[in-house]
Amino acid sequence: MVHLVEARHNVSLDDYEGVANLSRAVRDLRQEARSLLPALQGRRVWMINSTSRGGGVAELLPPLVALLRELGVDANWLVMDADEPEFFRLTKRLHNLIHGEGDPNLGETERALYDRVSRDTAAAAAHHVAPGDVLVVHDPQPLGAGAVLRRTKEIAAIWRCHIGLDRKTPETRAAWRFLDACASAYDHAVFTAPEYIPSCLAGRASIIHPGIDPLSHKNRDLSVHKLVGILANGALIRAPGPMLTPPFPQPAERLQRTGNWAPATEPEDIGLLHRPIVTQVSRWDRLKGFLPLMQGFAALKRDLPGKAGLRDGHRRTLQLARLVLAGPDPASIQDDPEGREVLEELRRAYAALAPDLQDDIAIVVLPMSSQKYNALLVNALQRCSDIVVQNSLQEGFGLTVTEAMWKHAAIMGSQAAGLRQQVRPDLDGCLVADPEDPRAIAAALDGLLRDPWRRETLGRSAQQRAYDDFLVFTQVRNWLVLIAETIRARWP
Ligand code: UDP
């Protein structure tokens, strides 16, 4: 029902501090922690979520818990499970409703199921949680259990909601009506963007942004040799000669003119190492805006011959530029019919393009069998990109953008709420007004491609912003501050 999970994270604060461009962030964190820690002395902190593997929250918790522990906080991680599979179907439904989708009719049956599992989970968690402890509950699944514990024990409880929509709909209202019965028990709630805070929690919620781990395979620095090795081993470039390391077990694959998939080095090298590259890496989800991005890029290329008065450098950049649309291998998304549908839509749109446009657009699937190799391929791809795009129609936060900002890419995003949290327009990147308008996309891409100096300036600012606000250290610091404040308010 509830089990204790070890937070495995094999990088220590000393490791981070040993890296030149991270040492200041770590020193600042340690210093701040010293002043906040007295408030947490003698208290245990429990993070509770519903899975130890897969999904953003399960990835975010190990470094968070491990770094808090290293700083001297008695932080622990509990994972809930439920005997009744209908419970997770209901919480998935609530998840979708918070995103504005699904059937908003939640009745007595749903209430009874949610409350029953919440009571059982609370009873199991009660063996771990003692008076004076602080509970940090992640997402709707354990929300009810946390509420029961907060109402029956002398503890403090914070609810961390990782999801949200930036407008109210009948669906979101239904979800919040249902969840408010539990959320109201908490001392405080945390969201990713102010727009996501429901009225029932207004005044009792604050914002903590997710953070990325700068030494993870997804984000760590890659030497030129490593970068080339990864691209060649993963079949994203043709090996320029004998390679030190063997090919990855599975190659990245590129959609071919025939409609089939072949290693991404076919029918020719994409040109990641020498052409201007525009990239979007995402799940194959309609809300990620892949199709309009492809149409926008195609429009930019089609318009080129008719454009008079372009500088030589500008024209050459547009001639050579290539678009890479990358996402997970469809074999890994068997249980994701929408993913396959989106890929199929892209396949049809690609098949209808003129051959020279097909050469300039690479739809690529990245192998998912090894998390490490997948992460390294995403890392290498982002580092080869002059522009990293996230053309989302909706975006909770958009870690792909955080990752690319850290790698000082020029970002082209949309106005989706999560992206607005990160990218200050024309300072850290550019935000296209309408992600479904290929003309607007083409114009925004052109604005970035024509001006290398602007790309450089935007990229530099983006990296600084990621350093200041979106690395794991800031996240840990914000949690320390919030936990200390919650304790002070709960036990004045
Ligand atoms: N990602 C990946 N491999 C892929 C596609 C995406 O590792 O083939 C990663 C991407 O680097 C990012 C995460 O999946 O870390 C997506 O997070 P984001 O917040 O951008 O969007 P979400 O998928 O949660 O909607």
XYZ file of C-alpha atoms and ligand atoms in Angstrom:
517
model
C 0.000 0.000 0.000
C 2.802 2.372 0.918
C 6.473 1.636 0.633
C 9.665 3.421 1.414
C 11.862 4.075 -1.614
C 15.547 4.854 -1.587
C 16.347 8.059 -3.453
C 19.149 6.917 -5.763
C 21.191 9.809 -7.015
C 24.851 9.165 -7.622
C 26.079 12.757 -7.728
C 26.927 14.579 -4.514
C 26.936 18.293 -3.769
C 30.752 18.109 -3.755
C 30.639 16.717 -7.289
C 28.511 19.649 -8.422
C 30.671 22.110 -6.542
C 33.737 20.758 -8.345
C 32.335 21.892 -11.689
C 33.483 25.449 -12.395
C 30.210 26.880 -13.663
C 28.167 25.239 -10.877
C 30.284 25.912 -7.812
C 28.720 29.270 -6.995
C 25.193 27.854 -7.156
C 26.162 25.039 -4.774
C 27.946 27.398 -2.352
C 24.894 29.703 -2.319
C 22.621 26.731 -1.650
C 24.782 25.468 1.216
C 24.898 28.923 2.756
C 21.160 29.448 2.530
C 20.552 25.952 3.893
C 22.633 26.768 6.982
C 20.283 29.606 7.897
C 17.106 27.620 7.136
C 18.029 24.316 8.703
C 17.449 25.241 12.344
C 13.722 25.536 11.537
C 13.729 21.933 10.286
C 15.794 20.403 13.090
C 14.321 17.245 14.538
C 11.591 17.045 11.920
C 11.198 14.446 9.260
C 10.074 15.395 5.775
C 8.102 12.847 3.738
C 7.654 13.109 -0.001
C 4.725 10.967 -1.160
C 3.813 10.172 -4.748
C 2.319 7.256 -6.641
C 5.210 5.743 -8.592
C 8.931 5.230 -8.183
C 9.553 4.739 -11.927
C 8.455 6.509 -15.057
C 7.051 9.990 -15.386
C 8.374 13.405 -14.490
C 7.661 13.281 -10.750
C 9.511 9.986 -10.288
C 12.502 11.539 -12.058
C 12.416 14.728 -10.081
C 12.189 13.180 -6.621
C 15.528 11.288 -6.335
C 17.773 14.355 -6.779
C 15.456 16.492 -4.640
C 15.334 14.009 -1.746
C 19.042 13.127 -2.034
C 20.210 16.746 -2.040
C 17.918 17.672 0.862
C 19.390 14.760 2.826
C 22.907 15.815 2.004
C 22.145 19.285 3.311
C 21.063 17.745 6.607
C 17.294 17.415 6.172
C 15.777 14.098 7.262
C 13.998 13.744 3.906
C 12.349 10.463 2.882
C 10.321 9.142 -0.012
C 7.139 7.075 0.210
C 5.299 5.619 -2.770
C 1.614 4.712 -2.531
C -0.019 1.810 -4.301
C -3.685 0.837 -4.465
C -5.242 -2.622 -4.638
C -8.079 -1.257 -6.718
C -7.002 -0.502 -10.324
C -10.142 1.646 -10.737
C -8.537 4.102 -8.351
C -5.753 4.931 -10.809
C -8.286 5.100 -13.646
C -10.144 7.695 -11.569
C -6.986 9.690 -10.782
C -5.987 9.579 -14.471
C -9.443 10.985 -15.204
C -8.892 13.749 -12.644
C -5.506 14.438 -14.246
C -7.164 14.850 -17.657
C -9.941 17.016 -16.216
C -7.358 19.366 -14.681
C -6.018 19.653 -18.231
C -9.543 20.460 -19.427
C -10.402 17.092 -20.987
C -12.809 14.257 -20.294
C -16.168 13.592 -18.738
C -16.783 16.049 -15.884
C -19.507 13.975 -14.219
C -17.999 12.825 -10.967
C -20.549 11.296 -8.619
C -20.997 9.347 -5.416
C -19.256 6.217 -6.759
C -16.104 8.145 -7.606
C -16.160 9.938 -4.254
C -16.575 6.692 -2.332
C -13.736 4.999 -4.254
C -11.351 7.943 -3.833
C -12.107 8.322 -0.120
C -11.845 4.581 0.572
C -8.396 4.247 -1.028
C -7.274 7.502 0.608
C -8.248 6.197 4.056
C -6.429 2.888 3.465
C -3.325 4.658 2.168
C -3.342 7.045 5.119
C -3.583 4.097 7.501
C -0.553 2.474 5.842
C 1.423 5.741 5.785
C 0.587 6.344 9.457
C 3.149 3.643 10.336
C 5.846 5.960 8.993
C 4.566 9.465 9.654
C 4.795 10.753 13.233
C 3.577 13.920 14.957
C 5.767 16.909 14.111
C 6.598 15.572 10.623
C 6.117 17.464 7.372
C 4.335 15.784 4.486
C 4.888 16.867 0.881
C 2.251 15.178 -1.270
C 2.704 15.087 -5.048
C -0.247 15.240 -7.468
C -3.870 14.089 -7.039
C -3.292 10.371 -6.296
C -2.058 10.696 -2.676
C -3.840 14.028 -2.058
C -6.716 12.355 -0.183
C -4.413 10.243 1.986
C -2.397 13.337 2.909
C -5.605 15.135 3.864
C -6.639 12.281 6.171
C -3.207 12.343 7.839
C -3.252 16.126 8.217
C -6.716 15.989 9.819
C -5.881 13.180 12.231
C -2.261 13.816 13.172
C -0.223 16.717 14.488
C 1.661 17.188 11.216
C 2.122 19.870 8.551
C 1.155 19.073 4.961
C 1.998 20.675 1.630
C 0.412 19.616 -1.652
C 2.578 19.852 -4.771
C 0.415 19.842 -7.901
C 2.537 19.308 -11.025
C -0.290 19.839 -13.493
C -2.598 22.680 -14.498
C -4.395 24.583 -17.212
C -4.270 28.343 -17.688
C -8.033 28.726 -18.070
C -11.182 27.555 -16.352
C -13.479 25.126 -18.147
C -16.405 22.961 -16.958
C -13.879 20.092 -16.801
C -11.339 21.915 -14.626
C -14.134 23.155 -12.353
C -15.398 19.597 -11.881
C -11.911 18.367 -10.993
C -11.312 21.155 -8.480
C -14.758 20.712 -6.901
C -13.875 17.074 -6.380
C -10.339 17.701 -5.080
C -11.099 20.737 -2.929
C -12.609 18.512 -0.219
C -9.070 17.206 0.345
C -6.908 20.150 -0.738
C -8.576 22.385 1.843
C -6.989 20.310 4.642
C -3.462 21.312 3.628
C -1.310 24.056 5.096
C -0.102 25.123 1.661
C -0.127 24.179 -2.025
C 2.517 24.521 -4.733
C 1.985 24.935 -8.475
C 4.240 25.438 -11.489
C 2.599 28.619 -12.803
C 0.306 31.235 -11.180
C -2.295 30.583 -13.896
C -2.748 27.015 -12.602
C -3.827 27.940 -9.068
C -7.559 27.158 -8.727
C -9.771 29.695 -6.943
C -10.266 27.313 -4.024
C -6.536 27.528 -3.251
C -6.005 31.219 -3.993
C -3.986 32.867 -1.244
C -2.695 29.515 0.039
C -0.505 28.535 -2.884
C 2.867 29.506 -4.264
C 5.042 28.726 -7.276
C 8.048 26.443 -7.471
C 9.522 25.765 -10.892
C 10.907 22.367 -11.747
C 14.672 22.233 -12.075
C 17.024 20.227 -14.266
C 20.091 18.331 -13.146
C 23.102 19.831 -14.954
C 25.189 16.672 -14.516
C 22.590 14.194 -15.793
C 23.133 12.437 -19.116
C 20.483 14.731 -20.585
C 22.268 17.922 -19.604
C 25.923 17.315 -18.868
C 28.581 18.957 -20.957
C 29.800 16.916 -23.910
C 33.283 17.298 -25.365
C 33.437 17.469 -29.157
C 34.718 13.878 -29.274
C 31.893 12.636 -27.035
C 29.293 14.562 -28.983
C 30.447 13.127 -32.302
C 30.713 9.657 -30.739
C 27.146 9.761 -29.428
C 25.738 11.031 -32.721
C 27.618 8.367 -34.691
C 26.857 5.532 -32.230
C 23.173 6.492 -32.325
C 23.107 6.808 -36.152
C 22.274 10.521 -36.128
C 25.398 11.165 -38.229
C 27.458 8.926 -40.489
C 30.609 7.886 -38.635
C 33.399 10.138 -39.925
C 35.938 7.305 -39.406
C 36.692 4.485 -36.983
C 34.889 5.154 -33.682
C 36.109 4.462 -30.150
C 32.779 3.120 -28.889
C 30.427 0.607 -30.567
C 27.051 1.546 -32.050
C 24.145 1.768 -29.578
C 22.001 -1.400 -29.517
C 19.324 0.425 -31.510
C 19.864 3.275 -33.988
C 17.816 6.463 -34.220
C 15.566 6.094 -37.254
C 14.422 8.596 -39.848
C 11.214 8.549 -41.837
C 12.041 7.753 -45.465
C 10.276 8.883 -48.625
C 8.848 5.392 -48.958
C 7.028 5.870 -45.643
C 9.273 3.310 -43.940
C 11.801 3.860 -41.186
C 15.553 3.375 -41.619
C 18.639 4.389 -39.592
C 18.670 8.189 -39.457
C 21.817 8.285 -41.611
C 19.610 7.230 -44.558
C 19.063 8.297 -47.304
C 21.909 10.744 -46.512
C 23.502 12.449 -43.529
C 21.118 15.030 -41.996
C 23.982 17.480 -41.572
C 23.758 17.999 -37.816
C 27.432 18.944 -37.590
C 27.613 21.516 -40.366
C 24.178 22.846 -41.337
C 21.980 25.380 -39.521
C 19.681 23.091 -37.535
C 16.211 23.777 -36.151
C 15.025 21.087 -33.721
C 11.996 20.126 -31.714
C 12.252 17.115 -29.389
C 9.003 16.082 -27.721
C 6.543 13.294 -27.187
C 4.341 12.710 -30.255
C 1.434 14.631 -28.807
C -0.872 16.867 -30.861
C -0.484 19.628 -28.281
C 3.245 19.814 -29.041
C 2.467 21.462 -32.405
C 4.754 19.341 -34.633
C 2.554 19.587 -37.731
C 2.218 23.396 -37.899
C 5.948 23.660 -37.180
C 6.700 21.432 -40.157
C 4.309 23.485 -42.315
C 5.934 26.731 -41.136
C 9.427 25.464 -41.938
C 8.243 24.223 -45.350
C 6.677 27.659 -46.065
C 9.957 29.369 -45.191
C 11.842 27.143 -47.633
C 9.217 27.430 -50.384
C 9.245 31.230 -50.185
C 13.008 31.472 -50.470
C 13.442 31.551 -54.280
C 10.955 34.447 -54.571
C 12.656 36.580 -51.916
C 14.641 39.499 -53.265
C 17.314 41.526 -51.509
C 18.463 38.954 -48.938
C 22.001 39.215 -47.620
C 24.221 36.385 -48.885
C 24.638 34.956 -45.391
C 20.898 35.040 -44.770
C 20.082 33.329 -48.068
C 22.763 30.690 -47.549
C 21.464 29.981 -44.029
C 17.927 29.501 -45.308
C 19.174 27.276 -48.136
C 21.149 25.007 -45.836
C 18.838 24.976 -42.819
C 17.226 21.709 -41.840
C 14.420 20.862 -39.491
C 14.642 17.895 -37.121
C 11.450 16.680 -35.480
C 12.406 14.076 -32.894
C 10.494 11.987 -30.405
C 10.356 8.577 -28.807
C 10.425 5.372 -30.814
C 6.787 4.329 -31.471
C 7.563 0.812 -30.208
C 7.876 2.403 -26.768
C 4.464 4.018 -27.041
C 2.387 0.924 -27.826
C -0.084 1.967 -25.181
C -0.276 5.505 -26.553
C -2.714 5.452 -29.491
C -2.636 9.253 -29.751
C 1.148 9.183 -30.138
C 0.881 6.767 -33.040
C -1.892 8.840 -34.597
C 0.171 12.030 -34.419
C 3.149 10.296 -35.986
C 0.863 8.953 -38.718
C -0.461 12.483 -39.418
C 3.103 13.720 -39.724
C 3.955 10.799 -41.995
C 1.087 11.696 -44.332
C 2.000 15.397 -44.375
C 5.644 14.500 -45.027
C 4.686 12.200 -47.909
C 2.852 15.100 -49.566
C 5.930 17.373 -49.528
C 8.109 18.018 -52.585
C 11.274 15.832 -52.592
C 13.654 18.726 -51.905
C 11.588 19.682 -48.843
C 11.620 16.077 -47.699
C 15.430 16.232 -47.810
C 15.369 19.267 -45.552
C 13.039 17.818 -42.922
C 14.031 14.857 -40.766
C 11.358 13.117 -38.722
C 13.374 11.041 -36.309
C 12.477 8.478 -33.657
C 14.916 7.987 -30.814
C 15.392 4.525 -29.267
C 13.949 4.288 -25.777
C 15.300 0.878 -24.693
C 18.117 2.549 -22.764
C 17.278 5.650 -20.768
C 20.938 6.625 -20.771
C 21.412 6.430 -24.542
C 18.116 8.200 -25.120
C 19.146 11.015 -22.802
C 22.563 11.320 -24.453
C 20.952 11.500 -27.903
C 18.562 14.243 -26.753
C 21.508 16.079 -25.184
C 23.631 15.799 -28.360
C 20.750 16.812 -30.618
C 19.978 19.900 -28.541
C 23.662 20.854 -28.598
C 23.790 20.623 -32.419
C 20.799 22.916 -32.814
C 20.994 26.586 -33.735
C 17.350 26.942 -32.769
C 15.407 24.717 -30.401
C 11.683 25.016 -30.918
C 8.840 24.125 -28.592
C 5.755 24.968 -30.602
C 3.290 23.738 -27.967
C -0.395 24.585 -28.051
C -0.374 23.872 -24.313
C 2.583 23.245 -22.047
C 2.664 22.554 -18.315
C 6.249 23.780 -18.026
C 8.276 22.375 -20.913
C 11.498 20.784 -19.691
C 12.712 20.491 -23.280
C 12.979 24.279 -23.273
C 14.759 24.372 -19.910
C 17.232 21.786 -21.204
C 17.898 23.800 -24.359
C 18.194 27.100 -22.448
C 20.864 25.515 -20.259
C 22.685 24.583 -23.497
C 22.416 28.222 -24.638
C 20.350 27.440 -27.714
C 18.218 30.175 -29.246
C 14.680 29.233 -28.258
C 11.552 29.638 -30.299
C 8.562 28.862 -28.098
C 4.855 29.552 -28.106
C 2.772 31.569 -25.657
C 1.790 28.401 -23.739
C 1.695 29.104 -19.989
C 4.640 26.865 -19.063
C 6.878 28.418 -21.703
C 5.948 31.949 -20.627
C 7.256 31.011 -17.177
C 10.668 30.386 -18.646
C 11.306 32.501 -21.715
C 11.187 36.280 -21.385
C 10.240 37.307 -24.940
C 13.105 38.762 -26.968
C 15.442 38.363 -24.018
C 15.830 34.588 -23.666
C 14.174 33.572 -26.917
C 11.221 34.423 -29.069
C 7.612 33.380 -28.517
C 5.450 32.964 -31.598
C 1.940 34.366 -31.136
C 0.000 31.520 -32.695
C 1.601 28.050 -32.765
C -1.020 26.885 -35.278
C -0.190 29.554 -37.852
C 2.563 28.328 -40.214
C 3.085 31.881 -41.532
C 3.807 33.246 -38.046
C 6.139 30.299 -37.401
C 7.987 30.882 -40.683
C 8.422 34.578 -39.849
C 9.720 33.845 -36.338
C 12.169 31.214 -37.622
C 13.356 33.607 -40.308
C 13.909 36.332 -37.701
C 16.215 34.003 -35.773
C 17.948 32.393 -38.755
C 18.853 35.699 -40.377
C 20.685 37.013 -37.331
C 23.431 34.879 -35.728
C 24.261 37.673 -33.297
C 20.690 37.723 -32.011
C 20.727 33.956 -31.589
C 23.964 34.222 -29.641
C 22.606 36.966 -27.355
C 19.330 35.157 -26.725
C 21.175 31.903 -26.026
C 23.510 33.551 -23.537
C 20.643 35.140 -21.649
C 18.683 31.873 -21.712
C 21.592 30.008 -20.138
C 21.925 32.605 -17.391
C 18.212 32.392 -16.699
C 18.358 28.592 -16.535
C 21.345 28.874 -14.180
C 19.557 31.310 -11.877
C 16.084 29.820 -11.819
C 15.764 26.367 -13.331
C 18.600 24.232 -11.994
C 17.933 21.667 -9.303
C 19.739 23.872 -6.719
C 17.115 26.629 -6.963
C 14.400 24.039 -6.649
C 15.967 22.550 -3.503
C 16.406 26.023 -2.048
C 12.782 26.939 -2.731
C 11.615 23.763 -1.020
C 13.776 24.479 2.006
C 12.328 27.983 2.276
C 8.746 26.765 1.895
C 9.111 23.876 4.349
C 10.705 26.189 6.927
C 7.900 28.757 6.477
C 5.222 26.079 6.722
C 6.725 24.755 9.962
C 6.853 28.267 11.438
C 3.212 28.897 10.547
C 2.030 25.497 11.780
C 3.894 25.551 15.094
C 4.370 29.259 15.851
N 12.240 13.383 -24.057
C 13.144 12.347 -24.181
N 13.158 11.612 -25.317
C 12.309 11.855 -26.345
C 11.383 12.920 -26.223
C 11.374 13.664 -25.059
O 13.945 12.110 -23.264
O 12.377 11.144 -27.348
C 12.279 14.153 -22.809
C 12.653 15.601 -22.950
O 14.052 15.747 -23.074
C 12.098 16.174 -21.654
C 10.875 15.309 -21.402
O 11.008 14.160 -22.219
O 13.012 15.993 -20.591
C 9.591 16.019 -21.775
O 9.269 16.923 -20.792
P 8.419 18.225 -21.115
O 8.223 18.931 -19.815
O 9.074 19.017 -22.205
O 7.037 17.707 -21.724
P 6.026 16.519 -21.311
O 6.441 15.325 -22.120
O 6.167 16.300 -19.817
O 4.686 17.030 -21.737
